[in-house]
Amino acid sequence: MGFDCASRTHLGCRRKLNEDAVLSSAERGIWAVADGMGGHDAGEVASAMVVDALSDFPAASSLENLVGKVLAALESVNDALIEMARGGFEKRVIGSTVVGLVADDAQYRCFWVGDSRAFRIRGNGIVQLTRDHSLVQDLVEAGMLKADEAENHPNANVVTRAVGASEPLQVDTVGGELRSGDVFLLASDGLTRVVAEAELLDQISSNDLEAAADNLIELTLARGAPDNVSLVIVRVR
């Protein structure tokens, strides 16, 4: 199987700095979106370090080997960011969320830390593959908050995990079988807080990948884009 892909990152309408970074490497079978933690120091440095680390290791011999390299790279960045933070002010945090996809000819794995999300479109349906590592998600699962209230909650931007936040780093993974025609979307919360799942499905199903990527950015901007917005779309041939 081969892959077609499109990626975008945009400052948005209210931020002065783009703290997101994206990776799209079909030849290596790895894609990622990293979102530097807004409100913290050097978020753009953290997201760039995540993407650089995922871009830096040699080709893997198998999908499982690639997943192992990914986890090791993220652990290394986590250690480096914590050490960097210790060299500055007390209680300083330099961190980033990350969501990524690795794939070979038959299988895929998604990996993530934080609230950037991965979706799979198969046939006429869209499924969120990731579970947000966030305060509001914990509240929803505890029955203390309704799911439709989460996006507008005052603490909606509070993540419970991030690369650079704590040791040891906890990375979740999920995977399965690839099918021809599958489409994966990796997105920062700057997109998913503004555009609903049904709209994501409609745009990606109704357009070629480049047009879908452009349309999703334009739709987010038209709605005020309060945060940086980044996405990677991957289609299995």
Tab-separated table of C-alpha atoms in Angstrom:
chain	number	residue	atom	x	y	z
A	1	MET	CA	0.000	0.000	0.000
A	2	GLY	CA	1.043	3.576	-0.620
A	3	PHE	CA	-0.040	6.809	1.003
A	4	ASP	CA	-1.224	10.224	-0.129
A	5	CYS	CA	-1.042	13.032	2.382
A	6	ALA	CA	-1.583	16.738	2.968
A	7	SER	CA	-0.526	18.851	5.933
A	8	ARG	CA	-1.159	22.402	7.117
A	9	THR	CA	-0.305	24.598	10.081
A	10	HIS	CA	-1.588	28.132	10.657
A	11	LEU	CA	-1.120	30.830	13.263
A	12	GLY	CA	-4.864	31.354	13.656
A	13	CYS	CA	-6.539	34.679	14.335
A	14	ARG	CA	-5.563	35.506	17.907
A	15	ARG	CA	-2.085	34.146	18.562
A	16	LYS	CA	1.149	36.044	17.982
A	17	LEU	CA	3.224	32.877	17.625
A	18	ASN	CA	2.586	29.477	16.045
A	19	GLU	CA	3.541	26.883	18.661
A	20	ASP	CA	2.418	23.936	16.496
A	21	ALA	CA	4.640	21.762	14.325
A	22	VAL	CA	3.788	19.018	11.840
A	23	LEU	CA	5.574	16.017	10.333
A	24	SER	CA	4.518	14.275	7.129
A	25	SER	CA	6.859	11.566	5.874
A	26	ALA	CA	5.081	9.021	3.693
A	27	GLU	CA	8.368	7.449	2.634
A	28	ARG	CA	9.139	6.578	6.269
A	29	GLY	CA	5.539	5.830	7.210
A	30	ILE	CA	5.304	8.407	9.982
A	31	TRP	CA	3.155	11.501	10.484
A	32	ALA	CA	2.620	13.733	13.532
A	33	VAL	CA	1.136	16.947	14.902
A	34	ALA	CA	2.708	18.577	17.959
A	35	ASP	CA	1.089	21.446	19.853
A	36	GLY	CA	3.379	23.472	22.111
A	37	MET	CA	1.660	24.154	25.393
A	38	GLY	CA	0.048	27.593	25.194
A	39	GLY	CA	0.695	29.846	28.133
A	40	HIS	CA	4.011	28.156	28.922
A	41	ASP	CA	7.553	29.122	28.014
A	42	ALA	CA	8.982	28.083	24.679
A	43	GLY	CA	6.058	25.994	23.464
A	44	GLU	CA	7.294	26.421	19.912
A	45	VAL	CA	10.668	24.998	20.960
A	46	ALA	CA	8.990	21.953	22.524
A	47	SER	CA	6.850	21.127	19.484
A	48	ALA	CA	9.816	21.586	17.151
A	49	MET	CA	11.931	19.273	19.302
A	50	VAL	CA	9.211	16.605	19.174
A	51	VAL	CA	8.921	16.760	15.388
A	52	ASP	CA	12.699	16.898	14.913
A	53	ALA	CA	13.164	13.810	17.091
A	54	LEU	CA	10.542	11.873	15.137
A	55	SER	CA	12.246	12.910	11.896
A	56	ASP	CA	15.740	12.000	12.998
A	57	PHE	CA	15.975	8.228	13.389
A	58	PRO	CA	16.739	5.816	10.504
A	59	ALA	CA	14.184	3.624	8.759
A	60	ALA	CA	12.841	0.796	10.906
A	61	SER	CA	12.851	-2.915	10.086
A	62	SER	CA	9.211	-3.431	11.110
A	63	LEU	CA	6.213	-1.491	12.363
A	64	GLU	CA	6.835	-2.630	15.932
A	65	ASN	CA	10.438	-1.539	15.615
A	66	LEU	CA	9.262	1.848	14.367
A	67	VAL	CA	6.870	2.209	17.296
A	68	GLY	CA	9.761	1.440	19.630
A	69	LYS	CA	11.893	4.121	17.999
A	70	VAL	CA	9.021	6.611	18.329
A	71	LEU	CA	8.571	5.913	22.039
A	72	ALA	CA	12.306	6.160	22.667
A	73	ALA	CA	12.504	9.453	20.757
A	74	LEU	CA	9.624	10.956	22.735
A	75	GLU	CA	11.145	9.811	26.033
A	76	SER	CA	14.427	11.463	25.045
A	77	VAL	CA	12.656	14.739	24.222
A	78	ASN	CA	10.715	14.525	27.480
A	79	ASP	CA	13.973	14.244	29.431
A	80	ALA	CA	15.572	17.082	27.466
A	81	LEU	CA	12.627	19.435	27.988
A	82	ILE	CA	12.497	18.748	31.716
A	83	GLU	CA	16.226	19.378	31.989
A	84	MET	CA	15.848	22.577	29.962
A	85	ALA	CA	13.069	23.754	32.255
A	86	ARG	CA	15.170	23.072	35.340
A	87	GLY	CA	17.788	25.431	33.989
A	88	GLY	CA	15.321	28.310	34.040
A	89	PHE	CA	12.848	29.623	36.549
A	90	GLU	CA	11.321	27.462	39.255
A	91	LYS	CA	8.173	25.571	38.267
A	92	ARG	CA	8.800	26.390	34.612
A	93	VAL	CA	7.242	23.933	32.146
A	94	ILE	CA	8.291	23.575	28.519
A	95	GLY	CA	5.949	21.063	26.938
A	96	SER	CA	4.033	19.859	23.912
A	97	THR	CA	1.211	17.515	23.109
A	98	VAL	CA	1.744	15.112	20.228
A	99	VAL	CA	-0.422	12.820	18.156
A	100	GLY	CA	1.077	10.622	15.488
A	101	LEU	CA	0.555	7.780	13.053
A	102	VAL	CA	2.946	5.083	11.878
A	103	ALA	CA	2.021	2.573	9.196
A	104	ASP	CA	3.362	-0.127	6.925
A	105	ASP	CA	1.680	-2.115	4.162
A	106	ALA	CA	-0.783	-3.845	6.474
A	107	GLN	CA	-1.018	-2.255	9.919
A	108	TYR	CA	-1.130	1.127	11.616
A	109	ARG	CA	-0.435	2.459	15.088
A	110	CYS	CA	-1.460	5.813	16.534
A	111	PHE	CA	0.435	7.275	19.473
A	112	TRP	CA	-0.412	10.310	21.532
A	113	VAL	CA	0.219	12.412	24.621
A	114	GLY	CA	-2.234	15.205	25.466
A	115	ASP	CA	-5.360	16.401	23.673
A	116	SER	CA	-4.344	16.498	20.024
A	117	ARG	CA	-6.504	13.910	18.273
A	118	ALA	CA	-6.411	11.173	15.634
A	119	PHE	CA	-9.443	10.119	13.574
A	120	ARG	CA	-9.984	7.349	11.058
A	121	ILE	CA	-12.461	7.655	8.223
A	122	ARG	CA	-13.524	4.311	6.793
A	123	GLY	CA	-16.453	4.067	4.411
A	124	ASN	CA	-19.037	6.623	5.471
A	125	GLY	CA	-18.012	6.867	9.121
A	126	ILE	CA	-15.478	8.725	11.245
A	127	VAL	CA	-14.059	7.389	14.524
A	128	GLN	CA	-11.894	9.202	17.046
A	129	LEU	CA	-9.022	6.820	17.774
A	130	THR	CA	-7.508	8.767	20.660
A	131	ARG	CA	-8.720	9.629	24.149
A	132	ASP	CA	-7.867	13.143	25.336
A	133	HIS	CA	-5.440	13.339	28.227
A	134	SER	CA	-7.260	16.336	29.688
A	135	LEU	CA	-9.012	17.496	32.811
A	136	VAL	CA	-12.389	17.816	31.102
A	137	GLN	CA	-12.160	14.298	29.646
A	138	ASP	CA	-11.495	12.962	33.132
A	139	LEU	CA	-14.531	14.885	34.397
A	140	VAL	CA	-16.722	13.499	31.588
A	141	GLU	CA	-15.649	9.930	32.320
A	142	ALA	CA	-16.276	10.473	36.043
A	143	GLY	CA	-19.834	11.594	35.262
A	144	MET	CA	-19.164	15.104	36.555
A	145	LEU	CA	-19.466	16.828	33.180
A	146	LYS	CA	-21.539	16.204	30.067
A	147	ALA	CA	-19.612	15.548	26.864
A	148	ASP	CA	-21.287	18.457	25.046
A	149	GLU	CA	-20.160	20.815	27.830
A	150	ALA	CA	-16.501	19.848	27.647
A	151	GLU	CA	-15.396	21.978	24.684
A	152	ASN	CA	-16.588	25.225	26.281
A	153	HIS	CA	-15.528	24.416	29.832
A	154	PRO	CA	-13.230	27.058	31.431
A	155	ASN	CA	-10.552	24.390	31.895
A	156	ALA	CA	-10.908	22.838	28.439
A	157	ASN	CA	-7.275	23.638	27.654
A	158	VAL	CA	-5.839	21.886	30.734
A	159	VAL	CA	-4.019	18.710	29.720
A	160	THR	CA	-3.064	15.957	32.137
A	161	ARG	CA	-0.139	14.688	30.052
A	162	ALA	CA	2.397	16.383	27.804
A	163	VAL	CA	5.888	15.734	26.524
A	164	GLY	CA	8.092	17.684	28.921
A	165	ALA	CA	5.612	17.804	31.805
A	166	SER	CA	6.681	14.895	34.025
A	167	GLU	CA	8.735	11.735	34.339
A	168	PRO	CA	8.258	9.042	33.266
A	169	LEU	CA	6.502	9.924	30.033
A	170	GLN	CA	3.277	7.978	29.423
A	171	VAL	CA	2.406	7.501	25.748
A	172	ASP	CA	-0.812	5.758	24.717
A	173	THR	CA	-1.035	3.728	21.520
A	174	VAL	CA	-3.800	2.099	19.507
A	175	GLY	CA	-3.691	0.290	16.204
A	176	GLY	CA	-5.242	-2.101	13.765
A	177	GLU	CA	-5.440	-3.327	10.204
A	178	LEU	CA	-5.079	-0.959	7.268
A	179	ARG	CA	-7.600	-1.029	4.452
A	180	SER	CA	-7.344	0.590	1.064
A	181	GLY	CA	-9.273	3.846	1.167
A	182	ASP	CA	-8.789	4.452	4.896
A	183	VAL	CA	-8.148	8.104	5.716
A	184	PHE	CA	-6.491	9.302	8.916
A	185	LEU	CA	-6.668	12.816	10.311
A	186	LEU	CA	-4.232	14.106	12.930
A	187	ALA	CA	-5.208	17.467	14.390
A	188	SER	CA	-4.352	19.934	17.118
A	189	ASP	CA	-7.165	21.140	19.330
A	190	GLY	CA	-7.162	24.405	17.405
A	191	LEU	CA	-9.084	22.494	14.742
A	192	THR	CA	-11.154	20.059	16.786
A	193	ARG	CA	-12.558	22.704	19.139
A	194	VAL	CA	-13.902	24.691	16.204
A	195	VAL	CA	-14.917	22.077	13.613
A	196	ALA	CA	-17.270	19.219	14.503
A	197	GLU	CA	-16.602	15.579	13.604
A	198	ALA	CA	-19.424	15.540	11.055
A	199	GLU	CA	-17.831	18.528	9.310
A	200	LEU	CA	-14.423	16.864	9.316
A	201	LEU	CA	-15.978	13.817	7.677
A	202	ASP	CA	-17.831	15.895	5.104
A	203	GLN	CA	-14.823	17.961	4.055
A	204	ILE	CA	-12.444	15.017	3.784
A	205	SER	CA	-14.948	12.721	2.058
A	206	SER	CA	-16.067	15.340	-0.462
A	207	ASN	CA	-12.692	16.721	-1.606
A	208	ASP	CA	-9.212	15.680	-2.605
A	209	LEU	CA	-6.745	15.853	0.288
A	210	GLU	CA	-5.186	19.210	-0.592
A	211	ALA	CA	-8.589	20.867	-1.004
A	212	ALA	CA	-9.858	19.265	2.210
A	213	ALA	CA	-6.843	20.561	4.135
A	214	ASP	CA	-7.323	24.072	2.732
A	215	ASN	CA	-11.056	24.023	3.441
A	216	LEU	CA	-10.579	22.940	7.041
A	217	ILE	CA	-8.099	25.744	7.686
A	218	GLU	CA	-10.383	28.279	6.003
A	219	LEU	CA	-13.382	27.051	7.995
A	220	THR	CA	-11.450	27.399	11.235
A	221	LEU	CA	-10.289	30.907	10.332
A	222	ALA	CA	-13.826	31.929	9.385
A	223	ARG	CA	-14.907	30.921	12.901
A	224	GLY	CA	-12.287	33.047	14.605
A	225	ALA	CA	-9.474	30.474	15.008
A	226	PRO	CA	-8.715	31.307	18.655
A	227	ASP	CA	-5.674	28.992	18.665
A	228	ASN	CA	-3.006	27.777	16.291
A	229	VAL	CA	-4.471	25.131	13.979
A	230	SER	CA	-2.604	22.193	12.468
A	231	LEU	CA	-3.567	19.016	10.653
A	232	VAL	CA	-2.209	16.088	8.678
A	233	ILE	CA	-4.451	13.986	6.427
A	234	VAL	CA	-3.234	10.557	5.257
A	235	ARG	CA	-5.068	8.370	2.747
A	236	VAL	CA	-4.219	4.727	2.138
A	237	ARG	CA	-4.183	3.904	-1.583
